[in-house]
PDB file of C-alpha atoms in Angstrom:
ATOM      1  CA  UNK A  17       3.760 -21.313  -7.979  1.00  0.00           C
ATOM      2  CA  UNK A  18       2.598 -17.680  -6.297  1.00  0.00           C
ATOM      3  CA  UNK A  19       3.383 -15.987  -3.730  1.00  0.00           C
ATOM      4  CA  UNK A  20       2.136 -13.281  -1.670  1.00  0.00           C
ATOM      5  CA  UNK A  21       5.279 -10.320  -1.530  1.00  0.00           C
ATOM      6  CA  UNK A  22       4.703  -7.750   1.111  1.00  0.00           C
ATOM      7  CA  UNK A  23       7.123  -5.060   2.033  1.00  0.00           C
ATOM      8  CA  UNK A  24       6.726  -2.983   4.993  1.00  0.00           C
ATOM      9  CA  UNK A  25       9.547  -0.315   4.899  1.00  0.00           C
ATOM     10  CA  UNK A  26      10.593   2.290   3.819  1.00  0.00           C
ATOM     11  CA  UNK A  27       7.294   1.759   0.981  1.00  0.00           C
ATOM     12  CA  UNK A  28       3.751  -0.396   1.940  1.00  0.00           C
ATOM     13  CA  UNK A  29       2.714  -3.044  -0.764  1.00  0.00           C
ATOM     14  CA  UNK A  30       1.429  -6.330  -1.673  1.00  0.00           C
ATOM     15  CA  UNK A  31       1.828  -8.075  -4.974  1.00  0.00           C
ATOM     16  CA  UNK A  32       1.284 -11.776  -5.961  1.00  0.00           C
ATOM     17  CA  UNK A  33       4.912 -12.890  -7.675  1.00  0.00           C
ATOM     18  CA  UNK A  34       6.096 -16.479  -9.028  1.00  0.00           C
ATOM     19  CA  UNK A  35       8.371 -18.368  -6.283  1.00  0.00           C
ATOM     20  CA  UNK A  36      11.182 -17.934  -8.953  1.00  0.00           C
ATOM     21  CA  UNK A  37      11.272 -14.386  -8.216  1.00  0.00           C
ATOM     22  CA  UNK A  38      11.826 -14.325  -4.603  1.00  0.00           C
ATOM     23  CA  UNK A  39      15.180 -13.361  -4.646  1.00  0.00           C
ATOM     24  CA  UNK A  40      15.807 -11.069  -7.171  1.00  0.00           C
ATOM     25  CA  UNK A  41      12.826  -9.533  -5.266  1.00  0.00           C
ATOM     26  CA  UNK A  42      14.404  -9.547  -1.620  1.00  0.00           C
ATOM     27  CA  UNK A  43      17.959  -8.773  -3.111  1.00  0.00           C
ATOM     28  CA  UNK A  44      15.838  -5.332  -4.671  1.00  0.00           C
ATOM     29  CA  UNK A  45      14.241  -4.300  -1.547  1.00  0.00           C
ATOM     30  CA  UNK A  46      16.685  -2.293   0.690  1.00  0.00           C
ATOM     31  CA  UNK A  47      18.279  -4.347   3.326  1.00  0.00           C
ATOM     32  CA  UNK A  48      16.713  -2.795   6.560  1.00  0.00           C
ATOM     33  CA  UNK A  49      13.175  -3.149   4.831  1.00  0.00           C
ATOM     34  CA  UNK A  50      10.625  -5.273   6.555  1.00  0.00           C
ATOM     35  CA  UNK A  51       9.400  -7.788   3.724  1.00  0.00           C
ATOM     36  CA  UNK A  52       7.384 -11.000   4.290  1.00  0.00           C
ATOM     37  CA  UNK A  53       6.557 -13.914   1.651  1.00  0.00           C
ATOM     38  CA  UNK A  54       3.051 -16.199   2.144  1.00  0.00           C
ATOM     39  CA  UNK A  55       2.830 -19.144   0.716  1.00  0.00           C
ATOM     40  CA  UNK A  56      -0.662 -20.889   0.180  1.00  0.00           C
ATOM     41  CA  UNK A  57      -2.569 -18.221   2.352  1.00  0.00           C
ATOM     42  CA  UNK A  58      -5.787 -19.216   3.079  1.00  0.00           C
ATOM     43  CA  UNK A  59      -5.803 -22.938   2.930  1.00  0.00           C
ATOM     44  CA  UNK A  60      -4.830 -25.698   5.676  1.00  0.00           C
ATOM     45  CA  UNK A  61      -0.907 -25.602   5.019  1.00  0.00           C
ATOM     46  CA  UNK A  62       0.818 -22.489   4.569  1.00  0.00           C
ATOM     47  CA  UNK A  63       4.021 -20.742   4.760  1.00  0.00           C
ATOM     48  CA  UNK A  64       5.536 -16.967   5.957  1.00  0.00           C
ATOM     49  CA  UNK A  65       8.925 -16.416   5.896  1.00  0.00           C
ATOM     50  CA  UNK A  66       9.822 -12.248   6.846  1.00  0.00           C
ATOM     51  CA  UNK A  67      12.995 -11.009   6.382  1.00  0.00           C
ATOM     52  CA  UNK A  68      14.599  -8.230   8.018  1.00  0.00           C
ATOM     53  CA  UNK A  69      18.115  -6.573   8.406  1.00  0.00           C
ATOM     54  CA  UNK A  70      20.252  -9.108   8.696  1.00  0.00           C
ATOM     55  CA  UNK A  71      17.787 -12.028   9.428  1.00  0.00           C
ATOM     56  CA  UNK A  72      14.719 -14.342   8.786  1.00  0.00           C
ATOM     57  CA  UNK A  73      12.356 -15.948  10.468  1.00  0.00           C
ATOM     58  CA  UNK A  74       9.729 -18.759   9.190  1.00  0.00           C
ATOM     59  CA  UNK A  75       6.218 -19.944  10.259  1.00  0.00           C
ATOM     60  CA  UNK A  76       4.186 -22.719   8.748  1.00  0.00           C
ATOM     61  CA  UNK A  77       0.738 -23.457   9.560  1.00  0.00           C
ATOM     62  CA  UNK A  78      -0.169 -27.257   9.375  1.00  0.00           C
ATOM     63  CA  UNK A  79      -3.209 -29.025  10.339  1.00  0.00           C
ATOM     64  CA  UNK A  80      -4.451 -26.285  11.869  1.00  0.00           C
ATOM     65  CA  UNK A  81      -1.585 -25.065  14.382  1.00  0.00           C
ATOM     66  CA  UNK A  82       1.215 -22.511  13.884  1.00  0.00           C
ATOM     67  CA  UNK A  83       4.977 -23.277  13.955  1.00  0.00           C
ATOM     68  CA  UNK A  84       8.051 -21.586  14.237  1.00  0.00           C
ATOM     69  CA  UNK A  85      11.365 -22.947  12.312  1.00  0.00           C
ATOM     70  CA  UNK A  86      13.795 -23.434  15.407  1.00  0.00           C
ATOM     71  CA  UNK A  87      17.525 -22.630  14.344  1.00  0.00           C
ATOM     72  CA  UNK A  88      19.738 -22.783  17.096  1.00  0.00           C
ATOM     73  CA  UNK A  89      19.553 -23.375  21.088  1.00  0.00           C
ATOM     74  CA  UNK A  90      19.997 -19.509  22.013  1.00  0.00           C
ATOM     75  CA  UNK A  91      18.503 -18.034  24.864  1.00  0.00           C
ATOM     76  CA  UNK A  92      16.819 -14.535  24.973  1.00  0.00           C
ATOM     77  CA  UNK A  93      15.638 -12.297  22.847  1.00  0.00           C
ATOM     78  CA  UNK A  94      16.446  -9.627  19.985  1.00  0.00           C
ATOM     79  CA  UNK A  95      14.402  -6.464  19.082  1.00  0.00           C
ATOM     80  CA  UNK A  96      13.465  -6.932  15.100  1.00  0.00           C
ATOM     81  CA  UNK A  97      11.060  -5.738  13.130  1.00  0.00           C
ATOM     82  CA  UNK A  98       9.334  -8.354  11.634  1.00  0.00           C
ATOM     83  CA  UNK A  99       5.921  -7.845   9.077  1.00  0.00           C
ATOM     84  CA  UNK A 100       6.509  -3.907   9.601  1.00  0.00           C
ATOM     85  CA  UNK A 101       5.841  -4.113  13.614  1.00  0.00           C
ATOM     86  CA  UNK A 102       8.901  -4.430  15.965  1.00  0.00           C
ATOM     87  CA  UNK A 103       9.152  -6.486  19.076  1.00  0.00           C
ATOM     88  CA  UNK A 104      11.452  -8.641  21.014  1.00  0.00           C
ATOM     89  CA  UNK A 105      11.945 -12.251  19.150  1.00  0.00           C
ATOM     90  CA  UNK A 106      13.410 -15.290  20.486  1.00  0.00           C
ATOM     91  CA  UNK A 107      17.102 -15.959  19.126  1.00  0.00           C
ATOM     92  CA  UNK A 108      16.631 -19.227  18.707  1.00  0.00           C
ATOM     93  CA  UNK A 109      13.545 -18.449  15.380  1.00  0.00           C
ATOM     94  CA  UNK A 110      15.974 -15.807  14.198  1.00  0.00           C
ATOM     95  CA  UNK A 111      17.739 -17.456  11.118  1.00  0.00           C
ATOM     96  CA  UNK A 112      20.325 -16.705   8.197  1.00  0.00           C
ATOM     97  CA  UNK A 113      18.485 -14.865   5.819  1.00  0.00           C
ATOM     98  CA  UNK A 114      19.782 -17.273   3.309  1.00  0.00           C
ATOM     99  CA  UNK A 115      18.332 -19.927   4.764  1.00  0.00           C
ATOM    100  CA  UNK A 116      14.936 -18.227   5.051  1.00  0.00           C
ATOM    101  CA  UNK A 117      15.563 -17.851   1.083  1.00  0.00           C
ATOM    102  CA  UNK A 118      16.368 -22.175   1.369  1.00  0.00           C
ATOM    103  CA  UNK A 119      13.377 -22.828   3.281  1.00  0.00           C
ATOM    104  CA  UNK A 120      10.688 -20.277   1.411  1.00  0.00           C
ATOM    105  CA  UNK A 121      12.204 -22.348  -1.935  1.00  0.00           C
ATOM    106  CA  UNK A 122      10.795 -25.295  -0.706  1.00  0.00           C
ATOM    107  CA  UNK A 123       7.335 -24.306  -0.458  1.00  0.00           C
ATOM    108  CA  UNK A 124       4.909 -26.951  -1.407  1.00  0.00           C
ATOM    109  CA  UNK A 125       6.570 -29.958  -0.073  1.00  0.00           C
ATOM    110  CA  UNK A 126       4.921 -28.972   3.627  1.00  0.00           C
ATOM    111  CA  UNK A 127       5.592 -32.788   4.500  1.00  0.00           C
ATOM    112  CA  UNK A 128       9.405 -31.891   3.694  1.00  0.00           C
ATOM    113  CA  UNK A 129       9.435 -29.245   5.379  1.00  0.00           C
ATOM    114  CA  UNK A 130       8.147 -30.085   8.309  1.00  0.00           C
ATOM    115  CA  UNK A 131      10.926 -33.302   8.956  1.00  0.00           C
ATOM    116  CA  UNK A 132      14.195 -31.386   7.319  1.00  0.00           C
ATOM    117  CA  UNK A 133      13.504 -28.511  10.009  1.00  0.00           C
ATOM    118  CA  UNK A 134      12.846 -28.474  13.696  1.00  0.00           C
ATOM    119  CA  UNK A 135       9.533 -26.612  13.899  1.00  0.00           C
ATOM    120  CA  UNK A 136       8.037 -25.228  17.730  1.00  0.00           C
ATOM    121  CA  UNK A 137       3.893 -25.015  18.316  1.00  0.00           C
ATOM    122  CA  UNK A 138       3.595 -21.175  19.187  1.00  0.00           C
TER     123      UNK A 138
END
């Protein structure tokens, strides 16, 4: 199974690698580098999970409306650059990057997914 592997910082790119790969890629990439992983792009279910210094965060598309994986109960927000563009993100999206790594493994069991996590409409 491919994925889409994007990094943002310090170097711009885009490559299609196997899911088996995703962490020897992200462990490769320096740790303050922006890097994002798409599953499925360009059908009806698909999956981004970005990873930044110190976190992730994960979005799933399903039946036509975007989610974001909800983590914890925390109020406010965090400045993080996320997909090479920084802004202020909601604690409560802002994971564990190793359970970004958990969640990106499961890619293709959207149904899963979608009851193991607790996912928010946009």
């Amino acid at each position: 199974m491919k994925v889409r592997f994007e990094t943002y910082d310090p170097n711009p790119g885009s490559r299609k690698i196997d899911l088996s790969q995703v962490p020897t890629e992200l462990e490769s990439a320096p740790f303050d580098a922006s890097v994002t992983f798409t599953w499925n792009d360009g059908e009806d279910d698909v999956l981004i999970v970005g990873f930044g210094e110190g976190f992730a965060v994960a979005t799933m598309l399903r039946d036509g409306t975007f989610y974001d994986l909800q983590v914890n109960e925390d109020e406010g927000f965090e400045e993080v650059e996320i997909g090479g563009q920084w802004s202020d993100h909601p604690k409560k999206f802002l994971m564990e990057r190793s359970l970004g790594l958990e969640v990106l493994a499961q890619a293709g069991d959207s149904d899963d997914l979608f009851e193991r996590y607790t996912w928010v409409i946009q």
